[in-house]
Every structure is written in C-alpha cells, then in structure tokens.
Amino acid sequence: MIAKDFMVVGAKGGFSPNIFYTTLSDRYGKRYVTLHRESADDPGHIMWTLYSEKNGVLDSVIVDEDHKMYKAVGLGEGGVIPPPLKQKLKRRGNVVVAPLSALDEVTWNLVELRKQAEDRPDTNDILFALEPNGSRADFLQWLRSYKPLVQAAKNAGFSFFSFGLMNDADSSYGDWAKLSKDMYDAVGLEMPSQDELKKHKRCSCTPGDALEAAPATPYSRGVYELLKSKGNPQKK
C-alpha cells in the first residue's frame, strides 16, 4: 500500500511496520527517505543506512549475513546528522552512510515477506493499493515517482503487478479501464492481458483480516478499506 506519508507491505505472513517517509534532496538527488516516528505528533527523524557507491551514485543497500540492513536513526534535530554506522562494518571501500531510501526499504520488505509465502502460486504477485492524490494528472505524476520501486521489484523476481485505489476517486479520474492503462504506463509496465488477469484473482499481499479487496484486476474498481498495522504511531 502506498499513501501520501507512509507505505506498508503485506503478505501471507502479515504486514510490515509502516514505513513513514518524506522527500529529501541531497547530493544523490531528490528521493523518498524513511522517517522514524515515535507518535502521531512526531515529525520524524531521518533513518540512515550503509550503501555501496559507484561513480558518486548510490548502488545498493549493504546487508549483514542475516540479510538485515545496517540502519539507525539520525542524530540531532530531525535526524539530519548521520549515525556512526561504518564502525559496525568490517568491509571498507566504496561504502557510504546515506539516508535510507523508503523505496529500498519497501523492496527489502517485499523480498523478506515473500519468503513466508513461498508455497503460494501467487508469491511473485504484487498489488499496489494506492491513495488517490489530487487530480487525475497529479495522481499519475505522483505514481511516476514510484517507478524505481516497480523496477526494483521486477529485478527481485516479482512478475505480476496490479493496482487498486484505497478510496473512491473523484469523477475527474474518468474511466477505470483507461486509468488502469495509464497507471501501468506511469511505472513502465505493460498492461497484462485478460487471460493473465483471470489467472491472478488475488495477490499474496492481501491478508484477509487486514485488507478487504475486490479481485485484484484493473478492470474492476476495488474500493479498499485498509486497517493500518498495530505498529502505526498514528493509532496511539
């Protein structure tokens, strides 16, 4: 699920913690970065992690032998000061401490939660439940900013993608079938055929007690009522 201020991954094994995020511009460009929040009133502190770097560009998140990320809350007001993460790593070379990309964290959660559902035929399916955001044009522009997440998921082996809206969109969003085609285009995907859609009624990211969803096809307007996970500070 992708909302304006947080993302969450669901699979057969349950939900990941909410990944709160904000937009940050640094030497690596304009990115969505993860925030650590203690409560609903907490504006958040930037999360940092270790990345490998190539030619001045962030390459990939570095993980330990258990495939866990080296991450920590930043120091100072808003967490803008990087924590001393490098001291945890024996490896040297092109390693940098940088704000954790929220899209990288979502991808990591997708891969980890898929391990809990390897017995399912839909383990490589992803349903993106999206929060309508402004006008139709604004919504599609917003969706384009998540293209790196879709590409990372493809690189991780996910092969079927579908979309739904968490709430009814206003009339400006127009015909659902046309909107669906535009959503696939926005993230660089080819819209699946009707035969493919029939094979994928639901994806592995819809645990029954947390998400009520219509069949995950772009041809039926699914109205999603999402209950946020228990770890959500906004619920406290």
Coordinates of C-alpha atoms in Angstrom, one line a residue:
M1 CA 0.0 0.0 0.0
I2 CA 1.2 3.5 -0.9
A3 CA -0.2 6.5 0.8
K4 CA 1.0 10.1 0.9
D5 CA 3.0 9.8 4.0
F6 CA 3.6 6.1 4.6
M7 CA 4.0 2.8 2.8
V8 CA 3.3 -0.7 4.1
V9 CA 3.9 -4.2 2.7
G10 CA 1.5 -7.1 3.3
A11 CA 1.8 -10.8 2.5
K12 CA 0.6 -14.1 3.8
G13 CA 2.7 -13.7 6.9
G14 CA 1.2 -10.3 7.8
F15 CA 2.1 -6.6 7.5
S16 CA 5.5 -5.0 7.7
P17 CA 5.7 -2.0 10.1
N18 CA 4.5 1.2 8.5
I19 CA 7.3 2.9 6.5
F20 CA 6.9 6.6 7.0
Y21 CA 8.7 8.8 4.6
T22 CA 9.4 12.3 3.3
T23 CA 11.0 13.9 0.3
L24 CA 14.7 14.8 0.6
S25 CA 17.1 16.4 -1.7
D26 CA 20.8 15.6 -1.2
R27 CA 23.8 15.0 -3.3
Y28 CA 22.2 11.8 -4.6
G29 CA 19.2 13.7 -5.9
K30 CA 15.6 14.1 -4.9
R31 CA 14.4 11.0 -3.1
Y32 CA 11.8 9.5 -0.7
V33 CA 13.6 8.7 2.6
T34 CA 12.4 6.8 5.6
L35 CA 11.4 8.5 8.8
H36 CA 11.4 7.1 12.3
R37 CA 8.4 8.3 14.2
E38 CA 7.5 7.7 17.9
S39 CA 4.0 9.1 17.9
A40 CA 1.4 10.8 15.7
D41 CA 2.8 14.2 16.7
D42 CA 6.3 13.3 16.0
P43 CA 7.5 14.9 12.7
G44 CA 10.1 12.1 12.4
H45 CA 13.8 11.6 12.3
I46 CA 15.7 10.5 9.1
M47 CA 16.8 6.9 9.0
W48 CA 20.3 6.2 7.7
T49 CA 21.9 3.0 6.3
L50 CA 25.0 1.8 4.6
Y51 CA 25.2 1.9 0.8
S52 CA 27.8 0.9 -1.7
E53 CA 28.6 3.7 -4.0
K54 CA 29.6 3.7 -7.7
N55 CA 30.7 6.8 -9.5
G56 CA 29.1 9.1 -7.0
V57 CA 25.8 7.3 -7.2
L58 CA 24.2 5.0 -4.5
D59 CA 24.3 1.5 -5.8
S60 CA 22.8 -0.9 -3.3
V61 CA 21.9 -1.3 0.4
I62 CA 24.5 -3.3 2.3
V63 CA 23.2 -6.1 4.5
D64 CA 24.7 -8.4 7.0
E65 CA 25.0 -12.2 6.9
D66 CA 21.3 -12.5 8.0
H67 CA 20.3 -10.1 5.2
K68 CA 19.4 -7.4 7.7
M69 CA 20.1 -3.8 6.8
Y70 CA 22.6 -1.7 8.9
K71 CA 20.2 1.1 9.8
A72 CA 19.9 3.7 12.6
V73 CA 18.1 6.9 13.4
G74 CA 20.0 10.0 12.6
L75 CA 21.3 12.3 15.2
G76 CA 20.4 15.9 16.0
E77 CA 17.1 17.7 15.2
G78 CA 15.2 15.8 12.6
G79 CA 17.9 13.1 12.4
V80 CA 19.9 15.1 9.8
I81 CA 23.3 14.0 11.3
P82 CA 24.5 10.6 10.1
P83 CA 25.0 8.0 12.9
P84 CA 28.3 6.1 13.1
L85 CA 27.2 3.1 11.2
K86 CA 30.5 2.4 9.4
Q87 CA 32.1 1.1 12.7
K88 CA 29.7 -1.9 12.5
L89 CA 31.2 -3.0 9.2
K90 CA 34.5 -4.7 8.6
R91 CA 34.2 -4.1 4.9
R92 CA 35.7 -0.9 3.5
G93 CA 36.0 0.6 0.1
N94 CA 33.1 2.5 -1.6
V95 CA 30.8 2.4 1.4
V96 CA 28.8 5.5 2.4
V97 CA 26.3 6.3 5.2
A98 CA 23.3 7.8 3.5
P99 CA 19.6 8.4 4.3
L100 CA 17.7 5.2 3.8
S101 CA 15.5 5.3 0.6
A102 CA 11.9 4.4 1.5
L103 CA 11.7 2.6 -1.8
D104 CA 14.7 0.5 -0.9
E105 CA 13.2 -0.4 2.4
V106 CA 9.9 -1.4 0.8
T107 CA 11.7 -3.6 -1.7
W108 CA 13.6 -5.3 1.2
N109 CA 10.3 -6.0 2.9
L110 CA 8.8 -7.4 -0.2
V111 CA 11.6 -9.9 -0.6
E112 CA 11.6 -10.8 3.1
L113 CA 7.8 -11.3 3.3
R114 CA 7.8 -13.4 0.1
K115 CA 9.9 -15.9 1.9
Q116 CA 6.9 -16.6 4.2
A117 CA 4.7 -17.3 1.3
E118 CA 6.9 -19.4 -1.0
D119 CA 4.2 -22.2 -1.0
R120 CA 1.7 -20.0 -2.7
P121 CA 1.2 -19.9 -6.5
D122 CA 0.9 -16.1 -6.3
T123 CA 4.1 -15.4 -4.4
N124 CA 5.5 -13.3 -7.2
D125 CA 2.4 -11.1 -7.5
I126 CA 2.2 -7.6 -6.2
L127 CA -1.0 -5.5 -5.7
F128 CA -0.3 -1.8 -5.3
A129 CA -3.1 -0.3 -3.2
L130 CA -2.9 3.5 -3.9
E131 CA -4.3 6.5 -2.2
P132 CA -5.9 8.9 -4.7
N133 CA -3.9 12.1 -4.7
G134 CA -5.2 15.3 -6.1
S135 CA -6.5 15.5 -9.7
R136 CA -6.0 12.6 -12.2
A137 CA -3.0 14.3 -13.7
D138 CA -1.5 14.9 -10.2
F139 CA -2.1 11.3 -9.2
L140 CA -0.4 9.9 -12.3
Q141 CA 2.6 12.3 -11.9
W142 CA 2.8 11.1 -8.2
L143 CA 2.7 7.5 -9.3
R144 CA 5.5 8.0 -11.8
S145 CA 7.8 8.8 -8.9
Y146 CA 7.5 5.2 -7.7
K147 CA 8.7 3.7 -11.0
P148 CA 12.1 2.9 -9.3
L149 CA 10.2 0.7 -6.8
V150 CA 8.5 -1.2 -9.5
Q151 CA 11.7 -1.8 -11.4
A152 CA 13.4 -2.9 -8.2
A153 CA 10.6 -5.4 -7.5
K154 CA 10.9 -6.7 -11.1
N155 CA 14.7 -7.1 -10.6
A156 CA 13.9 -9.1 -7.4
G157 CA 11.8 -11.6 -9.3
F158 CA 8.3 -10.3 -8.9
S159 CA 6.4 -10.8 -12.2
F160 CA 2.7 -9.8 -11.9
F161 CA 1.6 -6.3 -10.9
S162 CA -1.9 -5.0 -10.4
F163 CA -3.4 -1.8 -9.0
G164 CA -6.3 -0.6 -6.9
L165 CA -7.5 2.5 -5.2
M166 CA -8.0 2.7 -1.4
N167 CA -10.8 5.1 -1.7
D168 CA -13.2 6.2 -4.4
A169 CA -11.5 8.7 -6.7
D170 CA -13.5 11.7 -7.9
S171 CA -15.1 11.9 -11.3
S172 CA -12.1 13.6 -12.9
Y173 CA -10.2 10.2 -12.8
G174 CA -12.6 9.0 -15.5
D175 CA -13.0 5.5 -16.9
W176 CA -11.4 2.8 -14.7
A177 CA -10.0 0.8 -17.6
K178 CA -8.3 3.8 -19.2
L179 CA -7.0 4.9 -15.8
S180 CA -5.6 1.4 -15.2
K181 CA -3.8 1.5 -18.6
D182 CA -2.3 4.9 -17.6
M183 CA -1.2 3.6 -14.2
Y184 CA 0.8 0.7 -15.9
D185 CA 2.3 3.2 -18.3
A186 CA 3.3 5.5 -15.5
V187 CA 5.5 2.9 -13.9
G188 CA 6.9 1.5 -17.1
L189 CA 4.8 -1.7 -17.2
E190 CA 2.9 -3.4 -19.9
M191 CA -0.7 -3.9 -19.0
P192 CA -1.5 -7.7 -18.7
S193 CA -3.9 -9.4 -21.0
Q194 CA -7.4 -10.5 -19.9
D195 CA -6.2 -14.1 -19.8
E196 CA -3.3 -13.2 -17.4
L197 CA -5.7 -11.2 -15.2
K198 CA -8.0 -14.2 -14.9
K199 CA -5.1 -16.3 -13.5
H200 CA -4.4 -13.8 -10.8
K201 CA -7.6 -13.2 -8.8
R202 CA -5.8 -12.1 -5.6
C203 CA -2.2 -11.5 -4.8
S204 CA -0.2 -12.6 -1.7
C205 CA -0.3 -9.2 -0.2
T206 CA -4.0 -9.3 0.9
P207 CA -4.2 -10.9 4.4
G208 CA -7.9 -11.3 5.0
D209 CA -8.2 -9.7 8.4
A210 CA -6.3 -6.6 7.4
L211 CA -7.4 -5.8 3.9
E212 CA -10.7 -6.2 2.2
A213 CA -10.3 -6.1 -1.5
A214 CA -12.1 -6.9 -4.7
P215 CA -10.3 -9.3 -7.1
A216 CA -7.0 -7.6 -8.0
T217 CA -7.8 -6.7 -11.6
P218 CA -7.5 -3.3 -13.1
Y219 CA -10.9 -3.8 -14.7
S220 CA -13.0 -3.7 -11.5
R221 CA -12.8 -0.7 -9.3
G222 CA -11.7 -2.1 -6.0
V223 CA -12.6 0.1 -3.0
Y224 CA -10.1 -0.7 -0.3
E225 CA -10.6 -0.2 3.4
L226 CA -7.2 -0.6 4.9
L227 CA -6.7 -1.0 8.6
K228 CA -3.2 0.3 9.5
S229 CA -0.9 -2.2 11.2
K230 CA -0.7 -2.2 15.0
G231 CA 2.8 -0.6 14.9
N232 CA 1.4 2.6 13.5
P233 CA 2.1 5.5 15.8
Q234 CA -0.9 7.4 14.4
K235 CA -3.1 4.9 16.2
K236 CA -1.6 5.6 19.6

